[in-house]
Coordinates of C-alpha atoms and ligand atoms in Angstrom, one line a residue:
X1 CA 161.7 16.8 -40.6
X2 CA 161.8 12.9 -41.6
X3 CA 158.7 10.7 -40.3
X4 CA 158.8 6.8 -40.2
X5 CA 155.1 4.8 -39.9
X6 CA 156.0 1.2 -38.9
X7 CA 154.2 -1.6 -38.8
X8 CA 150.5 -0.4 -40.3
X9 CA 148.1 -3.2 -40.3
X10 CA 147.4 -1.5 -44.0
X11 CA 148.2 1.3 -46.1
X12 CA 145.4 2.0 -48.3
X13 CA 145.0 3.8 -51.8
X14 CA 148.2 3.2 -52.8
X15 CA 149.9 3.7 -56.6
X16 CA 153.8 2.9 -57.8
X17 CA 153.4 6.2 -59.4
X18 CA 151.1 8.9 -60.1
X19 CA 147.9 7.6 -62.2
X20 CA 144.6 8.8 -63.8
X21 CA 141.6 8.9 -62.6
X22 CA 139.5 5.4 -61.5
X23 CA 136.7 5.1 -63.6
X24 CA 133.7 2.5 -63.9
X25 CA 135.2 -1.0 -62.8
X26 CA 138.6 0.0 -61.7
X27 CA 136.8 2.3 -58.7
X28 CA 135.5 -0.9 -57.1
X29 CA 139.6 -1.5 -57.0
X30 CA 141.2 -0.4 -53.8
X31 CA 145.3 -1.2 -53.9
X32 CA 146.7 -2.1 -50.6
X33 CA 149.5 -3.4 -49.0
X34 CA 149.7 -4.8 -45.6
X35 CA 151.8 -4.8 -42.6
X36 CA 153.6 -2.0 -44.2
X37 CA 155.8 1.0 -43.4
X38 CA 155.8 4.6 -45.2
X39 CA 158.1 7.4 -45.1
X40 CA 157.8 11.2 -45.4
X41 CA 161.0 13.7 -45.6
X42 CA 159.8 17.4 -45.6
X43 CA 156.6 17.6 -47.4
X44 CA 156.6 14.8 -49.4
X45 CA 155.8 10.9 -48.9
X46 CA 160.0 9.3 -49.9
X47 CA 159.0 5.3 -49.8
X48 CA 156.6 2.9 -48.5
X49 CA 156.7 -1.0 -49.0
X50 CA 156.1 -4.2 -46.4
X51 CA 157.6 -4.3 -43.3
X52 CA 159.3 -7.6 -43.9
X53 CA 161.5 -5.9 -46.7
X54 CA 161.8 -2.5 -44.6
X55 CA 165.4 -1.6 -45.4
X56 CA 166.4 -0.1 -42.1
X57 CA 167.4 3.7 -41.1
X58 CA 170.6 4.9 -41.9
X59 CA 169.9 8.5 -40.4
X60 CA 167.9 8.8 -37.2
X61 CA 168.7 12.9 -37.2
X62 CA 165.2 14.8 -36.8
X63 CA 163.4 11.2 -37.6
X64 CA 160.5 10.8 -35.6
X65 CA 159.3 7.2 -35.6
X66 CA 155.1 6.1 -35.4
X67 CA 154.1 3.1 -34.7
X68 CA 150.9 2.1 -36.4
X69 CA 150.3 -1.7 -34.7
X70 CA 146.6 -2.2 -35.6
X71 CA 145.9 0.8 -37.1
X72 CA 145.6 1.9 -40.8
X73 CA 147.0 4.8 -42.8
X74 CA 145.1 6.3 -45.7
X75 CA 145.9 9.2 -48.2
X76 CA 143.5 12.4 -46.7
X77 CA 140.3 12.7 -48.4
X78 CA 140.1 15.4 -51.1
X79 CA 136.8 17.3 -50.8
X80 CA 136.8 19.2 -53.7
X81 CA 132.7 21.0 -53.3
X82 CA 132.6 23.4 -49.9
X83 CA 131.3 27.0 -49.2
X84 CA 133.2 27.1 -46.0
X85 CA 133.6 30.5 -45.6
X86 CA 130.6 32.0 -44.3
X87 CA 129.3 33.7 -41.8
X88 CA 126.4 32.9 -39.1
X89 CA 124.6 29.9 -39.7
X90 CA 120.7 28.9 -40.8
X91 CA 119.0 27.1 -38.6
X92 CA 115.9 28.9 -38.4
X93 CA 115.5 28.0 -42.4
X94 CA 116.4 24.2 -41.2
X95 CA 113.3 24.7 -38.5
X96 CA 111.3 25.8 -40.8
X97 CA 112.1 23.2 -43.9
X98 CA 110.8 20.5 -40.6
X99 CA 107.6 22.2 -40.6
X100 CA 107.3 21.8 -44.7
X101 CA 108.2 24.9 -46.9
X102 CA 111.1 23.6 -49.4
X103 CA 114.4 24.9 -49.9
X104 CA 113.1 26.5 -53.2
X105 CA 110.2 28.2 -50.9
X106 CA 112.8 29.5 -48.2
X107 CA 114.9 31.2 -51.3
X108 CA 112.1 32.5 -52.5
X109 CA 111.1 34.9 -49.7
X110 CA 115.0 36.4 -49.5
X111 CA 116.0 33.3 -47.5
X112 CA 118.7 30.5 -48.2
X113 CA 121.7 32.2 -50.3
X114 CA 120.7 35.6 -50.3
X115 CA 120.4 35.1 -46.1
X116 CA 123.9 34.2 -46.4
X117 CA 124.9 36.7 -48.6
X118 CA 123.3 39.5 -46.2
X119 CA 125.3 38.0 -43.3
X120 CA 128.4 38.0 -45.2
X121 CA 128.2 41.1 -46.4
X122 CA 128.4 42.7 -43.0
X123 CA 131.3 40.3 -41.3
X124 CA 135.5 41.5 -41.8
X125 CA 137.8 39.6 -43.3
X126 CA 139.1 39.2 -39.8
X127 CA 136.0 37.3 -38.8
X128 CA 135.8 35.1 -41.9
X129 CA 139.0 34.1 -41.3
X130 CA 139.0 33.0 -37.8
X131 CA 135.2 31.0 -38.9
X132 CA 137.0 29.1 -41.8
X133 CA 140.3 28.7 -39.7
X134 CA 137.9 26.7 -37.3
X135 CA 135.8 24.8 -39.9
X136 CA 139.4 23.7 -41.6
X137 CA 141.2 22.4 -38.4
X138 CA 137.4 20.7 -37.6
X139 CA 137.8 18.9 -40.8
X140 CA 140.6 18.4 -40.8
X141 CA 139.9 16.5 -37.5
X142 CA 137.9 14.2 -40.1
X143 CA 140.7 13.3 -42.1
X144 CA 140.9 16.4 -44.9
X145 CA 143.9 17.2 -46.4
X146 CA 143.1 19.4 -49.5
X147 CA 140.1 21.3 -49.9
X148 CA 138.1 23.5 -52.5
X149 CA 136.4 26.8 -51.0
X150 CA 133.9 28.7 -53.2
X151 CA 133.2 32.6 -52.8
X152 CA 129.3 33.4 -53.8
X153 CA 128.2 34.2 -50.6
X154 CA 129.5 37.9 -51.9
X155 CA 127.4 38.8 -54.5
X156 CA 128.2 42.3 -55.3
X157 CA 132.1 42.9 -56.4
X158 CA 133.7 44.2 -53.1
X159 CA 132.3 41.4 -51.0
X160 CA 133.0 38.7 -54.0
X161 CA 136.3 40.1 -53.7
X162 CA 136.4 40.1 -50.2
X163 CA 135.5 36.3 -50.2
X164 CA 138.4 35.4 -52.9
X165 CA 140.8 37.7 -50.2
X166 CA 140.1 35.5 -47.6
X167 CA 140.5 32.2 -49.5
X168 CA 144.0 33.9 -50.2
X169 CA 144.9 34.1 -46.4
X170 CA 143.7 31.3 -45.4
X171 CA 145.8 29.6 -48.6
X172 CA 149.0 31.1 -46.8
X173 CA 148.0 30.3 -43.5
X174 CA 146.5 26.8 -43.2
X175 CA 147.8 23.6 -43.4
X176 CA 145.7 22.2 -45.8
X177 CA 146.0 22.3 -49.3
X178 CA 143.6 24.9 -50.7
X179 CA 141.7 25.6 -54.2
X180 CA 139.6 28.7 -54.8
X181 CA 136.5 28.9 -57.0
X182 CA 134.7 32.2 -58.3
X183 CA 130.9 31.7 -57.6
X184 CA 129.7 35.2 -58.0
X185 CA 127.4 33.5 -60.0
X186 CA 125.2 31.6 -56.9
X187 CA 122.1 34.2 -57.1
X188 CA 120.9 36.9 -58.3
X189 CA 121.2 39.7 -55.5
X190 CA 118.1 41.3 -54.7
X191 CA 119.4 44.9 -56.3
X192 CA 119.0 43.1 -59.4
X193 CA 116.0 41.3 -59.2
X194 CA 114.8 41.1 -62.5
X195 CA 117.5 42.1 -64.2
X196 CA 119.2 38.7 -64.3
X197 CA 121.3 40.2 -67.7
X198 CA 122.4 43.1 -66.1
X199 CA 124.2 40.6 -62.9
X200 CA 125.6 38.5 -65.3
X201 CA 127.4 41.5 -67.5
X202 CA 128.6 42.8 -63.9
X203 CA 130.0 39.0 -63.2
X204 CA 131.5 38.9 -66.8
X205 CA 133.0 42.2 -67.4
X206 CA 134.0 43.6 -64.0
X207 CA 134.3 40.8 -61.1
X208 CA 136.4 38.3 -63.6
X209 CA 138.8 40.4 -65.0
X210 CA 139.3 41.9 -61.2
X211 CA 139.3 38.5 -59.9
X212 CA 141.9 37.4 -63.0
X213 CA 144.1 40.0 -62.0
X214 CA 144.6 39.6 -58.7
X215 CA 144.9 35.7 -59.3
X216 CA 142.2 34.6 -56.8
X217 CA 140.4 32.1 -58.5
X218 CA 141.6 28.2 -59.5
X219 CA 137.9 28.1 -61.0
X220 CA 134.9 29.5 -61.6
X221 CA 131.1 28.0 -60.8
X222 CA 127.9 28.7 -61.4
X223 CA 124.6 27.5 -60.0
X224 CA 122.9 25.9 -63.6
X225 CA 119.2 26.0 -61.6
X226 CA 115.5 27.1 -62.3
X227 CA 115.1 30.8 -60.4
X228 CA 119.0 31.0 -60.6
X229 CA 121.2 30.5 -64.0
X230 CA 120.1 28.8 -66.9
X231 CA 122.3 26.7 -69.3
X232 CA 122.9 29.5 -71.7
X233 CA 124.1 31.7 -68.7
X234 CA 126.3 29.2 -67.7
X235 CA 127.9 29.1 -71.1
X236 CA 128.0 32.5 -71.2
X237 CA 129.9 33.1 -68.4
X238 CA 132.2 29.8 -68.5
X239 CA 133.3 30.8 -71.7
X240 CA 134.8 34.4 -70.2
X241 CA 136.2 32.6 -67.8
X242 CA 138.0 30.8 -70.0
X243 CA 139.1 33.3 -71.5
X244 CA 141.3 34.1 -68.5
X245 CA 142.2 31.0 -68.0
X246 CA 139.9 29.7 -65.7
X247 CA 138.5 26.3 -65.5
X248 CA 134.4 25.9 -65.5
X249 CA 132.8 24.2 -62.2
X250 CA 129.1 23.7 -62.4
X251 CA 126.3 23.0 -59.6
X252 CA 124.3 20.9 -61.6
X253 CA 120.9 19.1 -61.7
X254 CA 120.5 19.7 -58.1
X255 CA 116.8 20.8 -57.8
X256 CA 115.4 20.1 -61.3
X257 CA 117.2 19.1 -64.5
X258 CA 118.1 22.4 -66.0
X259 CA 121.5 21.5 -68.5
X260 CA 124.2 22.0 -66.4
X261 CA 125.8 18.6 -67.0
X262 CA 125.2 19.3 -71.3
X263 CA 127.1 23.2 -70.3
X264 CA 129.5 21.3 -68.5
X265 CA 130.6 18.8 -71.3
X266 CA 130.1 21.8 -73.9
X267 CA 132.7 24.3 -71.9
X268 CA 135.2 21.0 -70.5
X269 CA 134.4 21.9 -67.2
X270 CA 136.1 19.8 -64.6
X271 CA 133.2 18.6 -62.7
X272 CA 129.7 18.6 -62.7
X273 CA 128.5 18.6 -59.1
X274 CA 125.6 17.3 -57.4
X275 CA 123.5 15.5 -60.1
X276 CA 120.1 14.6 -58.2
X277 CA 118.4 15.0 -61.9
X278 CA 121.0 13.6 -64.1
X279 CA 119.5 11.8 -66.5
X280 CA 120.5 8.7 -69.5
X281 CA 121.6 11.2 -71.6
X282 CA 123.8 13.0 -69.4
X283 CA 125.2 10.0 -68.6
X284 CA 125.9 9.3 -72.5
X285 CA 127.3 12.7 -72.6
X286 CA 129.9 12.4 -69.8
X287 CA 130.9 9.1 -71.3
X288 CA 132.2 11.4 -74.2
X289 CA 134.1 13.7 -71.6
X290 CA 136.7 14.7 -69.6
X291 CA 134.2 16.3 -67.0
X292 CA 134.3 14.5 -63.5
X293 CA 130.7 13.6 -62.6
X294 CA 130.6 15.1 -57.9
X295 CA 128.1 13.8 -55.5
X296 CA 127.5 15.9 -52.5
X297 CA 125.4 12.8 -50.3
X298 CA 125.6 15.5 -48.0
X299 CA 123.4 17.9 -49.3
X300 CA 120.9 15.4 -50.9
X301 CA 120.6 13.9 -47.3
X302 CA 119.8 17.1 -45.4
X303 CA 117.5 18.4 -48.0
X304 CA 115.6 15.1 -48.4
X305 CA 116.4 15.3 -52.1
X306 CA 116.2 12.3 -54.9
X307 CA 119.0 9.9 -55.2
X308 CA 121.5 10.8 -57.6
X309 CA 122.1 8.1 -60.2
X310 CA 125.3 7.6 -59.0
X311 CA 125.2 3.9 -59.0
X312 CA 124.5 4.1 -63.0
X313 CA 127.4 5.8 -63.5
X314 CA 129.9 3.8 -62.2
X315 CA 128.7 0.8 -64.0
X316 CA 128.3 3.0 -67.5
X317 CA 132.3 3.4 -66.8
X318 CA 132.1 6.8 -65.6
X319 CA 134.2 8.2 -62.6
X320 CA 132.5 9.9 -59.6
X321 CA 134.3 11.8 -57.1
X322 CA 132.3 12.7 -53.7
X323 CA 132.5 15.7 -51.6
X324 CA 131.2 17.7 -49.1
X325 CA 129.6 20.4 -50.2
X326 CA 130.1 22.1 -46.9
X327 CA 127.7 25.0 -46.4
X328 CA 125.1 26.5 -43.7
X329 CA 122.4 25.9 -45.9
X330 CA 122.7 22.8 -47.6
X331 CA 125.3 20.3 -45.8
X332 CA 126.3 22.1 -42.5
X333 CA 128.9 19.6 -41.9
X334 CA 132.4 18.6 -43.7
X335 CA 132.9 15.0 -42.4
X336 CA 133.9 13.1 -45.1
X337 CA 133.7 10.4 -43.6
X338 CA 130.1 10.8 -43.2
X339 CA 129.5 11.7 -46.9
X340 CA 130.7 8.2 -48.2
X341 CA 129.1 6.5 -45.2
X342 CA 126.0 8.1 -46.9
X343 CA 127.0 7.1 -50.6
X344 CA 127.4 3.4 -49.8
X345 CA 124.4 3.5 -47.5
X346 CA 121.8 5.5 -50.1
X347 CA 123.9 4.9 -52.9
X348 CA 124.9 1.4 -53.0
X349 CA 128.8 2.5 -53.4
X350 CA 131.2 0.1 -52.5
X351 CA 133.5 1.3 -49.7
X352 CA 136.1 1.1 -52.6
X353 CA 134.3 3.2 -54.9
X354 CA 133.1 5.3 -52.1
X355 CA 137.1 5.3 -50.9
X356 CA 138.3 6.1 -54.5
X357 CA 136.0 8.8 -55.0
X358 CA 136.6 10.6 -52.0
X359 CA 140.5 10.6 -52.3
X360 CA 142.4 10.3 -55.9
X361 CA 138.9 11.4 -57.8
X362 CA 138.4 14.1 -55.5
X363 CA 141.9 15.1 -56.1
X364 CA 141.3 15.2 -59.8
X365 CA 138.0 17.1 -59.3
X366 CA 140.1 20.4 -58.1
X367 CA 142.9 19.8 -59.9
X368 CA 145.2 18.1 -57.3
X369 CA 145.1 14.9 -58.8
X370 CA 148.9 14.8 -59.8
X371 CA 150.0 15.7 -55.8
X372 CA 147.1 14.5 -53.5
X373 CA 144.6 11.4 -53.3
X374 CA 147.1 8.8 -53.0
X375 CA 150.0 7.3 -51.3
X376 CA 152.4 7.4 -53.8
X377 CA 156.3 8.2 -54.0
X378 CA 156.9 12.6 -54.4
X379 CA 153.0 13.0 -53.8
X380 CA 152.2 15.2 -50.6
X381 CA 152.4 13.9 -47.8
X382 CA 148.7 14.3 -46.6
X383 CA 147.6 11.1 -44.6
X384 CA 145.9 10.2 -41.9
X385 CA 146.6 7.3 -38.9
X386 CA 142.7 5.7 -37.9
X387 CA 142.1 4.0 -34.6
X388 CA 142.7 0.6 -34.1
X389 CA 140.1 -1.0 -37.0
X390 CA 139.1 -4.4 -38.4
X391 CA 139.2 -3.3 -42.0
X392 CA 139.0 -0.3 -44.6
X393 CA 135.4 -0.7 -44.5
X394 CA 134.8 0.0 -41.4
X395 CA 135.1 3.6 -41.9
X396 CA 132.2 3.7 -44.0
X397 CA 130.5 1.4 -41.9
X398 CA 131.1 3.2 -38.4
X399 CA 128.9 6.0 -40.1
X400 CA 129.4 9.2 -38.0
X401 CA 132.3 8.1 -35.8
X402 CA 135.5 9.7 -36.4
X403 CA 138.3 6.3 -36.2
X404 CA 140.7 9.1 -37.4
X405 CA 143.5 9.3 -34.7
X406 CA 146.3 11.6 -35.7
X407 CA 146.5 13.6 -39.6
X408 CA 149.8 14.6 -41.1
X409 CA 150.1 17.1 -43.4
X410 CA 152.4 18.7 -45.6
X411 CA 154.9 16.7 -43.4
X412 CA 153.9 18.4 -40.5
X413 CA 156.4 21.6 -41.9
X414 CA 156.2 23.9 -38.7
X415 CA 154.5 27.3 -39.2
X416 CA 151.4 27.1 -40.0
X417 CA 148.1 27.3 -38.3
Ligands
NIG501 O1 125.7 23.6 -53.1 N1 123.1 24.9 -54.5 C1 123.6 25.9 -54.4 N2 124.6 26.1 -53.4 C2 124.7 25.4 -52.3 C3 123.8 25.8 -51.2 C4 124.1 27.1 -50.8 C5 123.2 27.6 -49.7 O2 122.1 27.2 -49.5 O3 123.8 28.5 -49.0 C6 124.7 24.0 -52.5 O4 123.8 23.2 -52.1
FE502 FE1 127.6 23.8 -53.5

């Protein structure tokens, strides 16, 4: 299968061959080209370049031919924070936040995760399966093209593994490209209320190894949070991971600063995520890192939560990436296009930075970075076509519209769902 784009008013996000992350300055740096073409063979994006030196087709067998007058063609976002596999949904908790209790207050009468959890427990795989199948082609609808899914809605082995089993499936199944992460580490189940150790040596010395064996986890996460797991826990259980190989994730600084970003330098986790409560010295302390500093606009909206200094650290020289955070309790939506709509609205992100962070850093942020976030030559070809549109920015600017028209991915290989 060969696909030709002609004539795009402007192919965005584009690199002559696979870089780094954008960091500091360079993420207010969008690369362009206008009135362009692009070509995908299989899988893969084969060329791009300006129409006027479009070298002509030489094989027309199995070529299908777009053309793109007016409209623009980006590299898919990369939302590299969900917890879209769950099942039911928590809008009773969202009715009652409106009449004043806090997300904190909710959690601590059995609500918020361990709700979830409960839920979860009792679905099939079949069920969770079909849910996420839905929630993936809906955002894919927005424009995703690769997307990380976290289990922790398990919480005892069988339905951690059960989780991690579906993220499998849906792996074979879906079109989109998909990265697991281990969060058995999200709450403490009630059966161990009070006996936070006890949890932990279950998650260390019985659900990793399992998990390590059967392969089901690109990372592991844990929630660094006051009532939840402290910095030494997070170490702690990082460091196993590592052990099999496993790359550290952190929710961090969400609801009070509690020393997830200083576990996440310490243990070279690949991203610190959320970052409400991030403060100068964390910000020093990335500087030194490799660890990619995630928003989740998302989540801070819908729980009314402080700004994340997100603004600081692009001009300390740090990269962000943004994601979604998708989840029933915290961000019930995965529009992407929405979360840097947010970021540049609350934020003051540029559409650039908001554009870079949502595509090549978000990429980096689950590993993907050397095949996703960009158009560029033997990178996946994961794009989308928008609606007609005046500029790039007016995807962050038409906040809640969806201007994407048509999304291609993998090259469009049949057989997938
Ligand atoms: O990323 N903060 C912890 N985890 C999720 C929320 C999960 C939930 O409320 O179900 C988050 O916001
Ligand atoms: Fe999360």
């Amino acid at each position: 299968m060969k696909i030709l784009i002609k004539n795009i008013k402007e192919l965005v996000q584009i690199e002559q061959s696979p870089g780094g992350l954008k960091r500091g300055r360079s993420m207010g740096i969008l690369a362009t080209l206008k009135d362009a073409w692009l070509s995908i063979e299989n899988d893969l994006i084969t060329g791009f370049g300006e129409m006027k030196y479009f070298p002509g087709i030489s094989d027309w067998t199995n070529l299908e031919v777009i053309d793109a007058t007016g409209k623009m063609v980006f590299p898919c976002w990369c939302d590299s924070h969900t917890h879209l596999v769950y099942a039911g949904s928590r809008e009773l908790e969202f009715v009652d936040r409106i009449n004043g209790l806090s997300y904190e207050e909710i959690a601590g009468r059995g609500g918020g995760i361990l709700n979830s959890a409960k839920q979860l427990q009792a679905a099939t795989e079949e069920e969770l399966i079909q849910s996420a199948l839905n929630r993936l082609n809906e955002i894919k609808c927005f424009g995703t093209g690769a997307v990380e899914i976290k289990s922790g809605y398990g919480l005892t082995i069988a339905s951690e593994l059960k989780m991690l089993r579906v993220i499998k499936k849906l792996k074979e199944i879906s079109p989109l490209t998909i990265q697991a992460t281990f969060l058995g580490a999200h709450a403490i189940p009630p059966e161990y209320k009070g006996q936070k150790e006890k949890y932990i040596s279950i998650i260390t010395n019985e659900m990793l190894p399992a998990i390590a064996e059967e392969k089901l986890a690109d990372f592991c996460d844990v929630f660094c949070e006051k009532n939840y797991f402290s910095k030494d826990d997070t170490i702690k259980i990082l460091e196993v991971a590592a052990k099999y190989g496993i790359k550290g994730k952190i929710h961090a600084e969400q609801l009070s600063h509690s020393g997830g970003i200083e576990a996440g330098v310490q243990c070279g986790a690949i991203s610190v995520d959320h970052l409400e409560f991030a403060s100068e010295n964390d910000i020093e302390l990335l500087k030194n890192s490799n660890t990619i500093p995630t928003i989740l606009p998302g989540a801070q909206f819908f729980l009314g939560l402080q700004i994340p200094p997100a603004r600081k650290m692009i001009d300390a020289g740090l990269p962000l990436a943004i994601s979604s955070d998708y989840n029933p309790g915290s961000c019930p939506s995965g529009n992407m296009n929405f979360m840097i709509s947010l970021a540049c609205i609350n934020y003051k992100i540029t559409p650039e930075e908001a554009i870079n962070a949502a595509t090549i850093n978000s990429a980096f942020a689950m590993g993907l970075g050397n095949s996703h976030g960009s158009i560029c030559v033997g990178k996946k070809a994961n794009i989308f076509i928008t609606k007609e549109v005046s500029s790039y920015g007016f995807l962050p600017y038409s906040f809640s519209n969806n201007l994407v028209e048509r999304v291609i991915l993998n090259g469009e290989i049949p057989g997938r769902i």
